[in-house]
Amino acid sequence: MDRTYSDAIKALNSLQSNAAVVDAIRLSGRKLNRQAISEMIEWCRKIGYEPSDFNHLNPIHIAGTKGKGSTSAFISSILAQYLPSIAAFPHSGTLHKVGLFTSPHLRFVRERIRIDNTPLSEAAFASYFFQTWDRLEASAAAAGEPTNPCAKPVYFRFLTLMALHTYMSEGVDTAVVECGIGGEYDSTNILVRPTVTGITSLGIDHTHLLGNTIPEIAWHKAGVMKKGSVCYTVQQPEAAMAVLRERATERGSELRLVAQRHPQIVSGEVALGLAADFQKTNASLAVEIAAEHLRVLGLNNLDVKEKLPDEFVRGLEQVKWEGRCETRLEGPIGWHLDGGHTLESIIVAGEWYAERILTSRISPSDISSREAASVASTDPKERPPRILLFNQQTRAGLPLLKTLRGLLSDQLQEAHPFSHVIFCSNITFADSGFRPDLVSINVSEKVLEDLSVQKELAQGWEDIDGGGSEVFVVRTIEDAVEKARQIASSWTGGNAQRGGSTGEGDIKVLVTGSVHLIGGVLEVLATET
């Protein structure tokens, strides 16, 4: 086997569970593997580590349903301001490299493993990938066990092992680690002594693994709590709070509630680097977690209650996190990107999109006299097109569409919030198929090719929208992007400008439904640029 980045991605993709296995798990009603942690500990030993070794990383462990990635990014961005290259850390030099492990990725797998907020290079990713791979093979060979991919940990477990190995090898002394699914039985929950833990907003997701109720899900998320470590959370439904309090007592962890947003964040004095109102909650939680971590490392006089230190302000304002309530401009087109794939997250995406529309009604951009005169109109025939670009590879997509349409109709006071709706699969390109980093074998090839899910969603949309929008089903993400451009070009008389724009695009395209879709759209836009 060669040892390039492409070779690493090909080998990693061989560790994915295929569609038949995933469907069998869903249909069987199996919950998360209660032996997952003991199995993960054994994998750790096979690559040369005991879980206690990772105490050297001073890990911060984050669980939750909504906002755990954004919260982790805020924390990492804040702590990076205390690196020696940026600021003189006043205590004992224990903060030199900050690791950030998150999932899923958007365009490149290496986005998941960051050091000082920068993804691993292709060369570094390949090196640490094959170091981990080789250690597993050597351990299996020594024990007389098989060395093929089926005898290795599955995709996410492997990446967790690789991230921890990378951070240990690179001398990382603070690692922000986001859970994959749940907490109690998550692959990341081999961390023995986190400096602090956090639980973001809870909602219903991964019900086939975590349960169907908020208390059940809260129980799993609380698994990150550890004896002697403080756990911060935001306001949750009372049923969830009761479970979190009970679990904190059981596990010897102090539960602290971040009941209100930080005043400087609420007032706008701190201009967050991530858009949308809900990020103020995530940022306020991140402030408390980052502060607690720094106190554990020795910065005892740190007070963030009223006035944030300059380092915190810079971290909150400079954070970058693609594909989460993000707008990208392309002439008259404004691509509004958010990977909302649960009922709670699709509501957040819808509220953000509605806010962008309502703001444009007040101060329309100056794209042309035609748009400037019509952008504020609520008459579908007079306003610029509004386009929904949607992907879900399961039939759970229809409730998301119903929720999104109902929310936008209420907030915009319009019966038909979109003029055009485009459904596509999660295949990236029309000619070359998936980008290797975006390959997903846990969806049936037949379902992808016959577009059965997309056709059902399209019919469902027409049923709930009553024919108020033009509906298209296309094969790939690239086809969907091109269809949106054709619609925009028709509106502007064929003069749509590719490239940057000094004003916000008045033809607002909401791209949502799955993280796979967001990554694919970003890849298509970047490839063409």
Tab-separated table of C-alpha atoms in Angstrom, residues 344-508:
chain	number	residue	atom	x	y	z
A	344	GLU	CA	-34.357	21.442	16.385
A	345	SER	CA	-31.524	22.373	14.038
A	346	ILE	CA	-33.803	22.927	11.042
A	347	ILE	CA	-35.771	25.397	13.178
A	348	VAL	CA	-32.556	27.255	13.974
A	349	ALA	CA	-31.597	27.318	10.281
A	350	GLY	CA	-35.066	28.522	9.324
A	351	GLU	CA	-35.068	31.313	11.903
A	352	TRP	CA	-31.677	32.492	10.690
A	353	TYR	CA	-32.784	32.420	7.038
A	354	ALA	CA	-35.975	34.311	7.876
A	355	GLU	CA	-33.932	36.932	9.710
A	356	ARG	CA	-31.784	37.427	6.612
A	357	ILE	CA	-34.879	37.908	4.453
A	358	LEU	CA	-36.563	40.313	6.855
A	359	THR	CA	-33.363	42.336	7.139
A	360	SER	CA	-33.143	42.623	3.352
A	361	ARG	CA	-36.701	43.973	3.244
A	362	ILE	CA	-35.572	46.864	5.390
A	363	SER	CA	-32.363	47.662	3.496
A	364	PRO	CA	-32.254	45.993	0.077
A	365	SER	CA	-28.872	45.697	-1.587
A	366	ASP	CA	-28.110	47.650	-4.722
A	367	ILE	CA	-27.664	44.903	-7.280
A	368	SER	CA	-29.783	46.514	-10.018
A	369	SER	CA	-32.711	48.850	-10.177
A	370	ARG	CA	-35.001	45.880	-10.774
A	371	GLU	CA	-33.909	43.989	-7.666
A	372	ALA	CA	-33.659	47.117	-5.547
A	373	ALA	CA	-37.279	47.945	-6.280
A	374	SER	CA	-38.547	44.411	-5.746
A	375	VAL	CA	-36.462	42.801	-3.039
A	376	ALA	CA	-38.717	44.187	-0.317
A	377	SER	CA	-41.855	42.849	-1.976
A	378	THR	CA	-43.810	39.976	-0.490
A	379	ASP	CA	-45.404	39.265	-3.880
A	380	PRO	CA	-43.713	36.090	-5.217
A	381	LYS	CA	-43.987	37.407	-8.792
A	382	GLU	CA	-42.186	40.658	-7.943
A	383	ARG	CA	-39.436	39.543	-5.593
A	384	PRO	CA	-36.188	37.786	-6.567
A	385	PRO	CA	-36.361	33.977	-6.485
A	386	ARG	CA	-36.008	32.185	-3.165
A	387	ILE	CA	-34.578	28.719	-3.549
A	388	LEU	CA	-34.404	25.747	-1.189
A	389	LEU	CA	-31.643	23.224	-1.960
A	390	PHE	CA	-32.289	20.163	0.190
A	391	ASN	CA	-30.754	16.753	0.750
A	392	GLN	CA	-31.626	13.914	3.078
A	393	GLN	CA	-30.791	10.298	2.342
A	394	THR	CA	-33.420	8.918	4.699
A	395	ARG	CA	-37.182	9.242	4.651
A	396	ALA	CA	-37.006	11.238	7.858
A	397	GLY	CA	-36.589	14.312	5.675
A	398	LEU	CA	-40.287	15.073	5.255
A	399	PRO	CA	-40.877	16.189	8.884
A	400	LEU	CA	-37.916	18.555	8.462
A	401	LEU	CA	-39.465	20.040	5.328
A	402	LYS	CA	-42.858	20.451	7.017
A	403	THR	CA	-41.249	22.159	9.999
A	404	LEU	CA	-39.117	24.451	7.838
A	405	ARG	CA	-41.987	25.473	5.582
A	406	GLY	CA	-44.347	26.116	8.503
A	407	LEU	CA	-41.796	28.208	10.362
A	408	LEU	CA	-40.916	30.355	7.338
A	409	SER	CA	-44.554	30.843	6.380
A	410	ASP	CA	-45.299	32.112	9.895
A	411	GLN	CA	-42.268	34.363	10.223
A	412	LEU	CA	-42.446	35.819	6.719
A	413	GLN	CA	-46.258	35.903	6.626
A	414	GLU	CA	-46.210	34.187	3.241
A	415	ALA	CA	-48.106	31.113	2.096
A	416	HIS	CA	-45.219	29.958	-0.118
A	417	PRO	CA	-41.796	30.886	1.297
A	418	PHE	CA	-39.831	29.433	-1.654
A	419	SER	CA	-40.274	30.013	-5.370
A	420	HIS	CA	-38.134	26.999	-6.279
A	421	VAL	CA	-37.160	23.804	-4.431
A	422	ILE	CA	-34.346	21.516	-5.569
A	423	PHE	CA	-33.790	17.996	-4.225
A	424	CYS	CA	-30.543	16.118	-4.871
A	425	SER	CA	-28.597	13.105	-3.658
A	426	ASN	CA	-25.349	13.543	-1.708
A	427	ILE	CA	-23.187	12.557	-4.714
A	428	THR	CA	-20.783	15.445	-5.249
A	429	PHE	CA	-20.033	15.685	-8.984
A	430	ALA	CA	-21.946	14.764	-12.137
A	431	ASP	CA	-18.984	13.136	-13.914
A	432	SER	CA	-16.612	11.951	-11.179
A	433	GLY	CA	-19.109	11.097	-8.414
A	434	PHE	CA	-18.053	11.487	-4.796
A	435	ARG	CA	-14.979	13.403	-3.791
A	436	PRO	CA	-12.955	10.720	-1.914
A	437	ASP	CA	-13.242	12.562	1.421
A	438	LEU	CA	-17.016	12.669	0.979
A	439	VAL	CA	-17.606	9.015	0.071
A	440	SER	CA	-20.417	7.458	2.095
A	441	ILE	CA	-21.024	3.732	1.728
A	442	ASN	CA	-23.697	3.619	4.423
A	443	VAL	CA	-26.296	4.622	1.827
A	444	SER	CA	-27.473	2.076	-0.726
A	445	GLU	CA	-26.093	2.638	-4.240
A	446	LYS	CA	-29.498	1.761	-5.680
A	447	VAL	CA	-31.206	4.411	-3.552
A	448	LEU	CA	-28.637	6.967	-4.691
A	449	GLU	CA	-28.984	6.115	-8.351
A	450	ASP	CA	-32.776	5.857	-8.612
A	451	LEU	CA	-33.270	9.017	-6.501
A	452	SER	CA	-36.189	7.323	-4.748
A	453	VAL	CA	-35.728	9.327	-1.551
A	454	GLN	CA	-35.490	12.617	-3.431
A	455	LYS	CA	-38.606	11.811	-5.479
A	456	GLU	CA	-40.587	10.995	-2.330
A	457	LEU	CA	-39.440	14.230	-0.688
A	458	ALA	CA	-40.349	16.204	-3.810
A	459	GLN	CA	-43.844	14.706	-3.823
A	460	GLY	CA	-44.158	15.383	-0.106
A	461	TRP	CA	-43.173	19.003	-0.610
A	462	GLU	CA	-45.722	19.488	-3.392
A	463	ASP	CA	-48.408	18.012	-1.137
A	464	ILE	CA	-47.690	20.395	1.755
A	465	ASP	CA	-46.921	23.488	-0.355
A	466	GLY	CA	-49.908	23.143	-2.657
A	467	GLY	CA	-48.058	23.862	-5.878
A	468	GLY	CA	-46.706	27.219	-4.780
A	469	SER	CA	-43.151	26.503	-5.953
A	470	GLU	CA	-41.389	24.874	-8.868
A	471	VAL	CA	-39.856	21.575	-7.764
A	472	PHE	CA	-36.837	19.846	-9.301
A	473	VAL	CA	-35.116	16.530	-8.616
A	474	VAL	CA	-31.522	16.293	-9.830
A	475	ARG	CA	-28.890	13.597	-9.447
A	476	THR	CA	-25.893	15.362	-7.890
A	477	ILE	CA	-24.980	18.340	-5.742
A	478	GLU	CA	-23.168	19.858	-8.723
A	479	ASP	CA	-26.392	19.579	-10.759
A	480	ALA	CA	-28.331	21.272	-7.951
A	481	VAL	CA	-25.891	24.182	-7.767
A	482	GLU	CA	-26.117	24.630	-11.533
A	483	LYS	CA	-29.918	24.525	-11.434
A	484	ALA	CA	-29.940	27.303	-8.807
A	485	ARG	CA	-27.620	29.355	-11.009
A	486	GLN	CA	-29.892	28.860	-14.014
A	487	ILE	CA	-32.856	30.120	-11.996
A	488	ALA	CA	-30.821	33.155	-10.878
A	489	SER	CA	-29.636	33.827	-14.411
A	490	SER	CA	-33.183	33.724	-15.744
A	491	TRP	CA	-34.259	36.281	-13.138
A	492	THR	CA	-31.391	38.698	-13.814
A	493	GLY	CA	-31.742	38.445	-17.585
A	494	GLY	CA	-28.700	36.266	-18.055
A	495	ASN	CA	-26.287	38.682	-16.376
A	496	ALA	CA	-25.539	36.785	-13.149
A	497	GLN	CA	-21.967	37.538	-12.176
A	498	ARG	CA	-19.795	34.706	-10.918
A	499	GLY	CA	-17.388	35.614	-8.142
A	500	GLY	CA	-17.494	38.105	-5.301
A	501	SER	CA	-20.035	40.782	-4.625
A	502	THR	CA	-19.833	43.826	-2.398
A	503	GLY	CA	-23.458	43.455	-1.342
A	504	GLU	CA	-25.518	40.562	-0.126
A	505	GLY	CA	-27.023	38.437	-2.873
A	506	ASP	CA	-30.719	39.117	-3.134
A	507	ILE	CA	-31.441	35.700	-4.661
A	508	LYS	CA	-31.306	33.785	-1.434
